Short mmCIF file of C-alpha atoms in Angstrom, two decimals:
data_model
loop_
_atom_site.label_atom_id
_atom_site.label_comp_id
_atom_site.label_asym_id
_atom_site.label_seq_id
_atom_site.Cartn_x
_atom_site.Cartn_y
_atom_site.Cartn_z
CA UNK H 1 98.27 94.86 79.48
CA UNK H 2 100.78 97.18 78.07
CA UNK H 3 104.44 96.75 77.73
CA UNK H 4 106.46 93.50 76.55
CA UNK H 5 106.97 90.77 77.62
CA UNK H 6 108.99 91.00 81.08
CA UNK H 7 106.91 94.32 81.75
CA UNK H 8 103.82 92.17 81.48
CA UNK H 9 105.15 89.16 83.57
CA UNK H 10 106.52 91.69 86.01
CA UNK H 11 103.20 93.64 86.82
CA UNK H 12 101.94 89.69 87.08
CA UNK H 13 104.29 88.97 89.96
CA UNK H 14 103.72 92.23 91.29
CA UNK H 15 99.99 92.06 91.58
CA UNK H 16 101.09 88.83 94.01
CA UNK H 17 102.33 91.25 96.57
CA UNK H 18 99.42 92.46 98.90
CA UNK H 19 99.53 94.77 101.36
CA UNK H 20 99.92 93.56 104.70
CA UNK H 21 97.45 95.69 106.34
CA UNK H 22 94.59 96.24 103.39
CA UNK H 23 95.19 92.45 102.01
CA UNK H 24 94.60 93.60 98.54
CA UNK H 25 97.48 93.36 95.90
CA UNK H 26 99.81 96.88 95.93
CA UNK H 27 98.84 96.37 91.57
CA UNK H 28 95.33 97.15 92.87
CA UNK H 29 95.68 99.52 95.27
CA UNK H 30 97.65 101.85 92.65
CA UNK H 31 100.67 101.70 94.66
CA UNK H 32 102.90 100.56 91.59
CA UNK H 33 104.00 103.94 89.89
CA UNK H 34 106.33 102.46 86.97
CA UNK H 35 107.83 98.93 85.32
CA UNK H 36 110.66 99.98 82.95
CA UNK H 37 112.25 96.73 81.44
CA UNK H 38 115.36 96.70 79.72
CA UNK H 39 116.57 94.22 76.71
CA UNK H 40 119.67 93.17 78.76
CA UNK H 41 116.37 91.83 81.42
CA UNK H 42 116.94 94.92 83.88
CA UNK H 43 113.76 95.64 85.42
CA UNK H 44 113.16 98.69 87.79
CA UNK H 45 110.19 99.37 89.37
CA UNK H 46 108.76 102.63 91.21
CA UNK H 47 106.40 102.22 93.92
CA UNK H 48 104.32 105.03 95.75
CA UNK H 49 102.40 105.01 99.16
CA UNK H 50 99.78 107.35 100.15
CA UNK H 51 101.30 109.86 102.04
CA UNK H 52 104.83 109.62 102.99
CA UNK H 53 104.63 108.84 106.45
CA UNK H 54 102.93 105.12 105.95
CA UNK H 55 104.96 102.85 108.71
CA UNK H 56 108.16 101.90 107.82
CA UNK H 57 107.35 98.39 108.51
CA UNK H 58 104.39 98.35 105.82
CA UNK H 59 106.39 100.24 103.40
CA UNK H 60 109.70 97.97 103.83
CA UNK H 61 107.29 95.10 103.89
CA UNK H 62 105.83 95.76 100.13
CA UNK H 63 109.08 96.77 98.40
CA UNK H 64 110.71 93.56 99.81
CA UNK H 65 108.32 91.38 99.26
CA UNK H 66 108.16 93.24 95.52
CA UNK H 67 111.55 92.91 95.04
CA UNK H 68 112.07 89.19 96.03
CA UNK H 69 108.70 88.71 93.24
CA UNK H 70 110.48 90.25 90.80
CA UNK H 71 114.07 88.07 91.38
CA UNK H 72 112.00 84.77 90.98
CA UNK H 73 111.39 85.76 87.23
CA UNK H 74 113.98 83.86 85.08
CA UNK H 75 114.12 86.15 82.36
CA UNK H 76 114.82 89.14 84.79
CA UNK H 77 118.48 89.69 84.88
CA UNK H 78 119.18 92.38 87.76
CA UNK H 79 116.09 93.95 89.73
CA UNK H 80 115.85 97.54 91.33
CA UNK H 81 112.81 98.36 93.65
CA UNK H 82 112.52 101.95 94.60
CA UNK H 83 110.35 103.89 97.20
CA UNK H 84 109.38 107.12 96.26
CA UNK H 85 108.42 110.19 98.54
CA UNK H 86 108.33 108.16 101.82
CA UNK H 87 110.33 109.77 104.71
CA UNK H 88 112.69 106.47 105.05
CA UNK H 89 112.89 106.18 101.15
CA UNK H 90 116.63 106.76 101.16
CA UNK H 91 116.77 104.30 104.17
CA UNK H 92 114.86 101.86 102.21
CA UNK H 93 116.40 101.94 99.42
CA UNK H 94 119.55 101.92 100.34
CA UNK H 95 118.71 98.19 101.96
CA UNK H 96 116.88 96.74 99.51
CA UNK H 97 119.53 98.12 96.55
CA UNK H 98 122.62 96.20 99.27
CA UNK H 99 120.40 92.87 99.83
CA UNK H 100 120.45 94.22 103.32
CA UNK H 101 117.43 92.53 105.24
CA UNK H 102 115.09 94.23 107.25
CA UNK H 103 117.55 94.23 110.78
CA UNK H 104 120.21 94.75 108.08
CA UNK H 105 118.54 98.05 106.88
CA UNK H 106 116.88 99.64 109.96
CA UNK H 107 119.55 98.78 112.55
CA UNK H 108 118.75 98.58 116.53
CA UNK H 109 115.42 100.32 115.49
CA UNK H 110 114.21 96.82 114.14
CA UNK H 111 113.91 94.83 117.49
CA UNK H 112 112.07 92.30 115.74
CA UNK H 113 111.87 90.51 112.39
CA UNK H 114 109.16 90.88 109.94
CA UNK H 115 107.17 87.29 110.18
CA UNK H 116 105.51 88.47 113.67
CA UNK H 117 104.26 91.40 111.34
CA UNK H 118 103.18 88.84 108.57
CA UNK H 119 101.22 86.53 110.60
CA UNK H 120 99.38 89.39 112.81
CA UNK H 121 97.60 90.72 109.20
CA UNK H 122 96.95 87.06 107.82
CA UNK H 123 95.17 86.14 110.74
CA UNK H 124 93.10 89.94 110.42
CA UNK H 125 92.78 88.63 107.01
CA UNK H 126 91.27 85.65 107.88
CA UNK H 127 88.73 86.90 110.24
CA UNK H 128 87.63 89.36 107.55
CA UNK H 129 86.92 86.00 105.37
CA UNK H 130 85.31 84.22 107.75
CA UNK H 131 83.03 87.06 108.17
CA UNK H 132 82.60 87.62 104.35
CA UNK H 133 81.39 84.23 103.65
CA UNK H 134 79.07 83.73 106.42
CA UNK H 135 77.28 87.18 106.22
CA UNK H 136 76.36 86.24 102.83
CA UNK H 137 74.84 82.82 104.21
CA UNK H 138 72.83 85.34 106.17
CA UNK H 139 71.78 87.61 103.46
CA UNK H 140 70.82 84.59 101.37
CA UNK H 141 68.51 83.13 103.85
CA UNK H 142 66.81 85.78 106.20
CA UNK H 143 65.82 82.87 108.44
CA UNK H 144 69.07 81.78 109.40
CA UNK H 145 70.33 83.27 112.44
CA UNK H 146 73.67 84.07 113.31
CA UNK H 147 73.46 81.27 116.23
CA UNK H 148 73.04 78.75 113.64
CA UNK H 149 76.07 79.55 111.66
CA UNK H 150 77.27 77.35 114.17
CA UNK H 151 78.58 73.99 112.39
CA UNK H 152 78.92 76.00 108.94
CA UNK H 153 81.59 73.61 107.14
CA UNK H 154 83.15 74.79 103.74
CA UNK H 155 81.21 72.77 101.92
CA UNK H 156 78.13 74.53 103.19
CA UNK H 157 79.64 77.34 101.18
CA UNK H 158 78.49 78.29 97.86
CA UNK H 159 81.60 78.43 95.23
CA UNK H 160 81.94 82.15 94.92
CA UNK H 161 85.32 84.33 94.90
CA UNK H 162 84.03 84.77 98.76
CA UNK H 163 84.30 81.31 99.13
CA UNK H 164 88.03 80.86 97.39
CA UNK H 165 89.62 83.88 99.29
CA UNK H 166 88.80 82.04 102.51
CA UNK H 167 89.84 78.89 101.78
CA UNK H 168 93.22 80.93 100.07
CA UNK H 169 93.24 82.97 103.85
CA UNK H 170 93.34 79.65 105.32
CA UNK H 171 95.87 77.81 103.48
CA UNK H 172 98.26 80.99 104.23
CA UNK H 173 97.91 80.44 108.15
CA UNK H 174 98.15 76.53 107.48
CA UNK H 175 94.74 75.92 108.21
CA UNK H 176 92.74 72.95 107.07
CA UNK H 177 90.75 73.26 103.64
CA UNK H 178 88.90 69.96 103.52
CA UNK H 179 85.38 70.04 102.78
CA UNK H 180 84.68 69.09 106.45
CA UNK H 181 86.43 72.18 108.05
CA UNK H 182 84.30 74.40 109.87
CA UNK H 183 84.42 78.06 108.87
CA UNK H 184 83.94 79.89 112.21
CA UNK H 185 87.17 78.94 114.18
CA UNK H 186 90.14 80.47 116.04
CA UNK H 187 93.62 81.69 114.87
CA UNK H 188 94.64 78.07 115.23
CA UNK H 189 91.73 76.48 113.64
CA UNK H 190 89.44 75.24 116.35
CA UNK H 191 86.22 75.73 116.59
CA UNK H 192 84.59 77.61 118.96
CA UNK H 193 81.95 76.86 121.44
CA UNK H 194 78.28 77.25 119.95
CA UNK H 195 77.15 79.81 122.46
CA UNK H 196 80.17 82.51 121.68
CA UNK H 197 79.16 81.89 117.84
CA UNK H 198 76.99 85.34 117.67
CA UNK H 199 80.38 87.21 119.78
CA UNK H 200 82.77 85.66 117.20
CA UNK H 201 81.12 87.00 114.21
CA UNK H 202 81.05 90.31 115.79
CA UNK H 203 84.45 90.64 116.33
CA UNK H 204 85.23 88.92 112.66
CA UNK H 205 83.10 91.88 111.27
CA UNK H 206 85.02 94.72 113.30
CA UNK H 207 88.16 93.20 111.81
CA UNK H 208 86.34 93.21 108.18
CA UNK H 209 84.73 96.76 108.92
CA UNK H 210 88.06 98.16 109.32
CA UNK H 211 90.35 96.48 107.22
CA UNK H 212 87.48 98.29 103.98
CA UNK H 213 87.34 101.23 105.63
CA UNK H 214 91.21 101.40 105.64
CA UNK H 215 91.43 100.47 102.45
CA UNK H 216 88.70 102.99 101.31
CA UNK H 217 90.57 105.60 102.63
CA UNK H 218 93.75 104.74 101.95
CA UNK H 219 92.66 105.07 97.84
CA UNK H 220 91.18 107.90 98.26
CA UNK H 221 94.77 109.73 100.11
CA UNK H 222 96.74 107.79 96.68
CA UNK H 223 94.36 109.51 94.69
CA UNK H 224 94.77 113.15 96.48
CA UNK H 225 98.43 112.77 96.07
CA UNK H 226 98.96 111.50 92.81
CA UNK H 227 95.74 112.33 90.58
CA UNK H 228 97.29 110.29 87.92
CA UNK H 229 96.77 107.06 90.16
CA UNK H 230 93.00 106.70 89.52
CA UNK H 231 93.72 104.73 86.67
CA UNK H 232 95.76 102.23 88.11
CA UNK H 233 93.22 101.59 90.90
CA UNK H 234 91.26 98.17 90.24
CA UNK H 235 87.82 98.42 91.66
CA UNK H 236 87.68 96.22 95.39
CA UNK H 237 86.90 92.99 94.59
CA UNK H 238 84.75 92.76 97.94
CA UNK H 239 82.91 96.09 96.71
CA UNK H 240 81.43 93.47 93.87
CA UNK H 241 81.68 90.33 94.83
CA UNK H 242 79.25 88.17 96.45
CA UNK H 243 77.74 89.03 100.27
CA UNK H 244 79.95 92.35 99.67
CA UNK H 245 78.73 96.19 101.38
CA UNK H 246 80.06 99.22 100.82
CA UNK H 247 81.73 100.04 104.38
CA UNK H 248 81.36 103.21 105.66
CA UNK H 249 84.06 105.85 104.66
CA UNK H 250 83.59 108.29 107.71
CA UNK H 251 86.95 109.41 109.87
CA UNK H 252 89.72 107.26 109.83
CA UNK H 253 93.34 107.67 110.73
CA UNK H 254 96.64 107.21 108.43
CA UNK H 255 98.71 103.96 108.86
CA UNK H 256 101.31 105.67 110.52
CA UNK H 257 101.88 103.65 113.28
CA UNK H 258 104.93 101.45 113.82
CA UNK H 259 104.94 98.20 114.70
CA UNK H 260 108.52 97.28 114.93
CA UNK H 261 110.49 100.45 113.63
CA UNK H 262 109.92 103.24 115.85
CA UNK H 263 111.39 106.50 113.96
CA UNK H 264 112.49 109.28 114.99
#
């Protein structure tokens, strides 16, 4: 890691912030475009999106959630977040650089606050988890059918980076990680009934399915508009990992829509 030593415990805190919608850290994804760190402790960082119409929510989301990283170092002094090329950049900016919340910053176009937001992509997160882990049960044991993944506890789990993302998913909803817990269960952690075990999976793997496509192609737009990004890009730790595919990467549309900010 280049850089001293508040550049290097700044890209650390950074590479804490995910994005909401990909769940992969925005240190990653590339998204991070500069750390400059000052002697006096000034830090200002430059973050870039894929194309410049990304949702407002997502791209207030990551800048905030940067920014407040950044502000829990004790050796940074004063903290500046900026969005580059997005179409609300100046908007953004403007509120993060006054403290301004995200009401504070988009007005009567935020009719809602951000934890709604948060809480939708954890739980997409967690089904993606769910279905990580247990497809690899599969793959490790072609007699096991998706019927009997009914039961499936985390200790049935093999201790893999598959396994620790899910239990990490779970503790971020405020789900149960005891040894005991059952992996296949619903937004609120309950199990579900035996017989809807096959539909459950299904679903879980639509969510997974998209969320790496998305993510796919949202690289590949960072890398069309800003060549330089490439090396910044980590490779996807579920491209490696255990019980991990390569999705396919066949038409898929930008994050553009809005989920609370509807601009005009």
């Amino acid at each position: 890691m280049s850089g001293g030593p508040l550049e290097q415990a700044a890209r650390a805190a950074l590479h804490a912030v995910h994005d909401p919608e990909l769940d992969e850290p925005i240190t990653d994804l590339g998204f991070v475009r500069s750390v400059e760190a000052a002697a006096d402790g000034a830090l200002t960082v430059h973050l870039r999106l894929p194309t410049s119409f990304c949702s407002p929510n997502f791209a207030y989301l990551m800048a905030s959630d940067a920014k407040d990283a950044l502000m829990a170092l004790p050796q940074a002094h004063r903290v500046t977040v900026v969005l580059d090329d997005h179409h609300d950049s100046e908007l953004i900016n403007r509120g993060l650089a006054a403290d301004a919340g995200y009401r504070g910053t988009f007005g009567d176009e935020a009719e809602k606050g951000l934890e709604a937001l948060r809480l939708t992509f954890r739980r997409k997160a967690h089904a993606a988890a769910m279905e990580r882990a247990l497809t690899a049960l599969l793959r490790a044991d072609p007699d096991l059918t998706e019927e009997a993944l009914h039961g499936v506890t985390l200790a049935d789990l093999p201790e893999t980076p598959t396994t620790w993302a899910l239990r990490r998913r779970r503790q971020a909803l405020g789900l149960g990680i005891a040894p005991t817990a059952e992996v296949l269960v619903d937004d609120d952690g309950n199990p579900y009934p035996q017989e809807e075990t096959p539909v459950r999976l299904r679903f879980a793997r639509s969510v997974r399915i998209s969320i790496d496509g998305n993510a796919h192609f949202c690289r590949g737009l960072l890398r069309t508009r800003y060549p330089e990004s490439a090396a910044d890009q980590a490779p996807r730790a579920h491209d490696t990992g255990p019980g991990a595919r390569h999705p396919a990467t066949g038409p898929a549309a930008p994050r553009t829509t809005a989920v609370e900010v509807n601009p005009v």
